[in-house]
Amino acid sequence: MEIHFSPEQLAFRDEVREFLKQELPADIAAKVKLGKHMSKEDHERWQKILSAKGWYAPGWPVEHGGTDWGPVEKHIFDEESAAAGAPRLVPFGVNMVAPVIIKFGNEEQKRTYLPRILSGEDWWCQGYSEPGAGSDLASLKTRAVRDGDHYIVNGQKTWTTLGQHANWIFCLVRTDPEAQQQRGISFLLIDMATPGITVRPILTLDGDHEVNEVFFDDVKVPVENLVGEENKGWTCAKYLLTHERTGLAGIGASKAALRHLKRVASKQQKNGKPLIEDTLFRSQIADVEIQLMAAEMGTLRIVAAASEGGVPGSESSILKVQGTEIRQAITHLLRKALGPYALPFLPEEMEYGYDGEVLLEDYSPSLASSYFNMRKLSIFGGSNEIQKNIVSKMILEL
Amino acid sequence: MEIHFSPEQLAFRDEVREFLKQELPADIAAKVKLGKHMSKEDHERWQKILSAKGWYAPGWPVEHGGTDWGPVEKHIFDEESAAAGAPRLVPFGVNMVAPVIIKFGNEEQKRTYLPRILSGEDWWCQGYSEPGAGSDLASLKTRAVRDGDHYIVNGQKTWTTLGQHANWIFCLVRTDPEAQQQRGISFLLIDMATPGITVRPILTLDGDHEVNEVFFDDVKVPVENLVGEENKGWTCAKYLLTHERTGLAGIGASKAALRHLKRVASKQQKNGKPLIEDTLFRSQIADVEIQLMAAEMGTLRIVAAASEGGVPGSESSILKVQGTEIRQAITHLLRKALGPYALPFLPEEMEYGYDGEVLLEDYSPSLASSYFNMRKLSIFGGSNEIQKNIVSKMILEL
Amino acid sequence: MDFKLTEEQQMLKETAERLVRDVYTFDKRMEFSDSEAGFSTAFWQQMGELGLTAIPFPEELGGFGGTGIETMLIMEQLGKGICLEPYMESVILAGGLIAQLGNDSQKDELLGAIASGELQAAVALDELHSHYDLSHVTTTAKAQGSSYVLNGRKGVVIGGQTAGKILVSARTAGDICDQQGISLFLVDPSAAGVRRRVYSTVDGRKGCELFLDNVEAELLGNAGDAYDAIRYQSGRAIAALCGEAVGAMRTACDLTLDYLKTRKQFGVPIGKFQVLQHRMVDMISELERATSMAILAACLADDEDSAERSAKLSAAKFTINRAARYVAEQSIQLHGGIAMTWEYNGAHYAKRLVTISHQFGDDDHHLEAYANQLSLS
Amino acid sequence: MDFKLTEEQQMLKETAERLVRDVYTFDKRMEFSDSEAGFSTAFWQQMGELGLTAIPFPEELGGFGGTGIETMLIMEQLGKGICLEPYMESVILAGGLIAQLGNDSQKDELLGAIASGELQAAVALDELHSHYDLSHVTTTAKAQGSSYVLNGRKGVVIGGQTAGKILVSARTAGDICDQQGISLFLVDPSAAGVRRRVYSTVDGRKGCELFLDNVEAELLGNAGDAYDAIRYQSGRAIAALCGEAVGAMRTACDLTLDYLKTRKQFGVPIGKFQVLQHRMVDMISELERATSMAILAACLADDEDSAERSAKLSAAKFTINRAARYVAEQSIQLHGGIAMTWEYNGAHYAKRLVTISHQFGDDDHHLEAYANQLSLS
């Protein structure tokens, strides 16, 4: 047993660090660290830099433009990226639809879509959730009716993250209305420019526009946009959800947030001293730091097992719960650190490049908003209750 | 609205205080405060003193020897008794079987049993729980078959608290094996001296002998010992359980335990100072004290509503959960206060009058044991999960 | 001991309840929030007309001589509607400070106007690094003839954006955290040297940052002696916030309960799932705790000043802060995605509930305050 | 990075596993507990014969040069059987202290005997008011010719009831909580002036109180310089306890899981109730956390002394204490009444788990230790 990285792994880490130091634009890193708004252009700029290095799609097979990294290297890359303040990659193209196309798509689909994801030409979004189907994904209602060479799609999707930037959407649609639940669902790729598609913003409770509703009104989709077999879309959906669950513990992001917390607590004061010197507050930081240490060890254990070919079972659900609770605890402490200054809501100060009067500090405007925004972590990606159901099923076998 | 007691109530409180000061034997109070073992004689002695004052059965109607106290007076009496270190009354006679007899018994039964409870001649225990039926009381299996003037009882009861001292037991028995669940159950009074009854001690995890198993092997019980109608025992059971739930929050006991905690934390040291001056430990005491304050206010609200004729609904279940969690948190802190000295298990020092070498302090031997023993609070009397089920049913109406 | 309302109290409660119900639909609330004032000046006027703003004041001012109980009844209804008006700030806190510290002419001039709702006042106690410590005052006041000149900055003045008068704590003597040497001043927001930076708050209200540059202001009470009154009146504000929180929690619980009964997943109402049932019970349990402590706070709010009163008010605020956060977070969790949206009213209850913990002391602040004076017997 | 066991480690684990499984049935365990020694001297001897007591020592002593990993593997199995033998106390702690501080003749004389199991040693560090502070030493030692005379009292010496040697921390200079001036001594329990009050512990072990009245004892290491070694070796003890706790937690979880599957209430296995399911998942989650931190502690236990090693060992013990308590309490709660009984093995796992938090620092102690050195970057 050995908890330290091997010399090769350390060398790789140094290479990643050096790359990030040289290539990650300072303005983007500053936005990430201070919780400022990221523009579409910011995402695209960083993605192009990664693509040029060949590191945009580490998880893809080499022949499609991926890397030969193992789980440990991927983990190191993610950790270092988060530590350096690199933006989290928008996953819908590179890490969601692409794996499905690689696994279930035909050659034509691979040739068409994968290069455009790599190059940044296409921006994908997801069409999974529906208003009536939250955790109960299989109860979805969006219909696709075959009409010659096309499907005619009608229905509504929701929680479509960054759909306002996307030119493509992958959708789960019901192609056999008679079939029960999971059966009769198909996986369709839809060009957002097709007539009949409307994107409506959903403002989240922190006032941010990150998610959207997408309406389909007699949208004509060519049949060649079907991935896998008709009515067998649930297979793709399941594969994608499993893929999505890894990394949901968000250790790298939490470590960055914890560093931020310490910085904030060193500047904020209580009783005339930095807040971090307050016994109660400091012990709360220590508590969450220890929890994070344990979750990081847990992640490393899964990563190590994966590099030996192991398939994570209940551990990844457990880590998703632990990881999101840790992240939420950190955002709680960050908000708390501001005292009465958690109240001011200053969207203008959350824009990068704001050059007006700063009310408190550069870090302060985003903290309360971020606390509220991060409540989503225990809801989306399979709520924490659903994760516990998954584990229960595995361990109880009842 | 007024949270203070009225002048009349304050006068009553003073009267109770004075009585306790004069009449509560010092050795009994010391045992209670230090968590020493109480003998049967201790209980009987205190009960006789209360009976002589006419305060042993405050909840009974005056004509049977009770008092005319309202809920507030009863509450004051309980609080003051706990504060003074009076032992908790063994409830099985005076507060469990007696209310059932008063409500459902015939005149003969009232004439026979109530005076003997008041005088202390009879010591009752309960025959409710069975090994197979924990929270699912209605699944009980002990059979009573009518045979002329008698029932023949066969079966097993468990968790019979202080059954080793009892000469009578009240039992739920199944008189109609065909009937579903709650139907077909009867409420029987059984003389423990009847042939065929065996009492076997159950040692609890802290090494104490408080509960027992009771076995019935062809035990002949006269039919006149049936309370209420045959097969209608569930009505008595439900009435008794409701009766039992009031006071389960145990505010008085928790207040006494909290005072004890402060005393212990003032004597135990950490870093060369009394433990109570340690910021982290002190804030944990403060936290539980505040929780207790809230629970006490909650209890007073129920008590006040009851004296206006209100019937407590979900509030008493909620308070049972809060109250037991508070008590358990206090026992956790008491154990923690001892540091390494929580380890020694010294049953001899838990006996009152022990005159050997005291290992640490008079209070120390019982603290770890008591922590383990008090785990029962969230299990017995309707587990905390069952309490939450009860509340769910009331509020969700699903 | 008695937890019943008198007939007058019951009427008062119903008056407030009706007013909030009639005016404060969710859509209206969002409109008020977006308005320049940040609340409904019409509603404020109605509160004045119905006598609600006069409640704590003596009868000769059109008041009721109301105590913490009456305040709680009103605040609870305002909490149920997550109303935006600076009732606590103007009526309870500013009104209380003037009543306690003001001389006769100040009381004559101001209290009647506050009681009628004609004057909306605000109070500026916080500073950049004060973090709930009322004695952390760096803003200075220097005597200049019969008045004073103030310099400094006060932070997060809720209601300050529209206030006709702002009560400002400033230091006439002593060091930063000395309790002695703190004085209270009446600042006219339109006076020379006053700058207000107005902003919205995360719970949909408005407030301002107050910059004071050689501002002439009138002393309220004796110079250097204001700390005890500020602490005492902040205790009344805490009791009022507890009442508001209970109202908001109750609505948040009602919304969640309703959602559990009606929202279906996997073919059944989600309230059929035991884990969600028990979570709901835990929310109700927190609400019960909070209600008990809000009543305690209400009963003590107008008691004579004492260490015990302060400690119990800290206990109440601590309980409320914890309960409010739990109810806010779990109401979002049990709703799922829908509660993450701006359009859903539940989200705004959650935001108000969490924000309350940032006013007049968070959980750490009050736990420490309580622990510091822990009775050892 | 690698979490696999080597072939030798796998064999070691299986050896310990088999031995515990074969010997430590629950009935036997209760017999051992009731015996005068308080553990099985036969089992202890078998551990010696199988080389388990020699594991951490160098090959020339019949050992393995084992590190924290090997210790963890053994302790985990001992935890699974809630075994009573003072393995940590004698082999890890006493053995480690002698190896670190002893001169050649002391090592020659003692280490081989400890490695073979022939000598069972104990360590006396705690005192009446030390509350986990290893520098809180009031027991005194005065030089007298080439040896020392000890006076004082040491508390809760686990394994002290049967130990052939007891290592005692005593003060040769300095004030109560000074780290300087603490020395370590080899005390022969049969020496004149030694009195042992032997008692059982709540987790079914035995230990003693050690009263020293002018006891002649041999110095181990340099006078006044023992603190660092005591702290360092206590860190190894902490890592070992973490391993034991994980073993005991795993069995407690297995027992509970099994109970949920088989115990029926309301006509179904109680594991069908979602609230109990999720509670079980929370227990497993704590076990996972604890396992991760026990591995971390094992990997660091034999590293060079550093502030980082100490901090991470504190983090591990903190995690283990919290997890152990949660698993203990919830395993009782999910079992209901049956787990409240002495006859049920699960109750004894719960007791051992809670007791572990009282050895070498509880949650507050280690949270404070970790917080005190919190890295600020």
Tab-separated table of C-alpha atoms in Angstrom, chain A residues 40 43 88-93 96 123-129 157-170 192 199-202 204 208-214 244 373 376-377 380-381, chain C residues 340:
chain	number	residue	atom	x	y	z
A	40	LYS	CA	-19.591	31.430	-23.603
A	43	HIS	CA	-15.483	28.393	-22.107
A	88	ARG	CA	-15.065	22.955	-15.078
A	89	LEU	CA	-15.521	21.630	-18.615
A	90	VAL	CA	-19.064	21.834	-19.895
A	91	PRO	CA	-19.633	18.087	-19.974
A	92	PHE	CA	-22.601	17.675	-22.301
A	93	GLY	CA	-20.595	17.213	-25.472
A	96	MET	CA	-21.843	12.874	-22.062
A	123	TRP	CA	-21.914	23.045	-28.250
A	124	TRP	CA	-24.158	20.323	-26.854
A	125	CYS	CA	-26.813	20.411	-24.182
A	126	GLN	CA	-28.957	17.730	-22.584
A	127	GLY	CA	-32.586	16.849	-23.100
A	128	TYR	CA	-33.114	14.352	-20.320
A	129	SER	CA	-35.243	15.869	-17.577
A	157	LYS	CA	-37.417	19.287	-21.626
A	158	THR	CA	-36.146	21.193	-18.605
A	159	TRP	CA	-33.037	21.886	-16.497
A	160	THR	CA	-31.110	22.200	-19.733
A	161	THR	CA	-27.852	23.659	-18.471
A	162	LEU	CA	-26.323	26.327	-20.713
A	163	GLY	CA	-28.842	25.414	-23.410
A	164	GLN	CA	-28.771	29.076	-24.422
A	165	HIS	CA	-25.300	28.507	-25.898
A	166	ALA	CA	-25.976	25.156	-27.546
A	167	ASN	CA	-26.477	24.316	-31.210
A	168	TRP	CA	-27.162	20.612	-30.558
A	169	ILE	CA	-29.205	18.756	-27.983
A	170	PHE	CA	-29.340	15.058	-27.187
A	192	MET	CA	-31.180	23.289	-32.173
A	199	VAL	CA	-35.459	27.820	-25.516
A	200	ARG	CA	-36.813	29.634	-22.495
A	201	PRO	CA	-34.485	30.665	-19.660
A	202	ILE	CA	-35.098	29.475	-16.103
A	204	THR	CA	-32.377	30.060	-10.543
A	208	ASP	CA	-28.536	33.383	-12.342
A	209	HIS	CA	-29.398	32.156	-15.837
A	210	GLU	CA	-27.748	28.780	-16.160
A	211	VAL	CA	-30.612	26.422	-16.953
A	212	ASN	CA	-33.415	26.477	-19.509
A	213	GLU	CA	-36.592	24.881	-20.667
A	214	VAL	CA	-36.608	23.578	-24.236
A	244	GLU	CA	-21.976	10.960	-15.167
A	373	ASN	CA	-26.827	27.834	-6.112
A	376	LYS	CA	-28.534	21.933	-6.495
A	377	LEU	CA	-25.665	19.557	-5.839
A	380	PHE	CA	-29.254	17.077	-9.548
A	381	GLY	CA	-27.238	14.191	-10.963
C	340	MET	CA	-34.116	26.053	-7.267
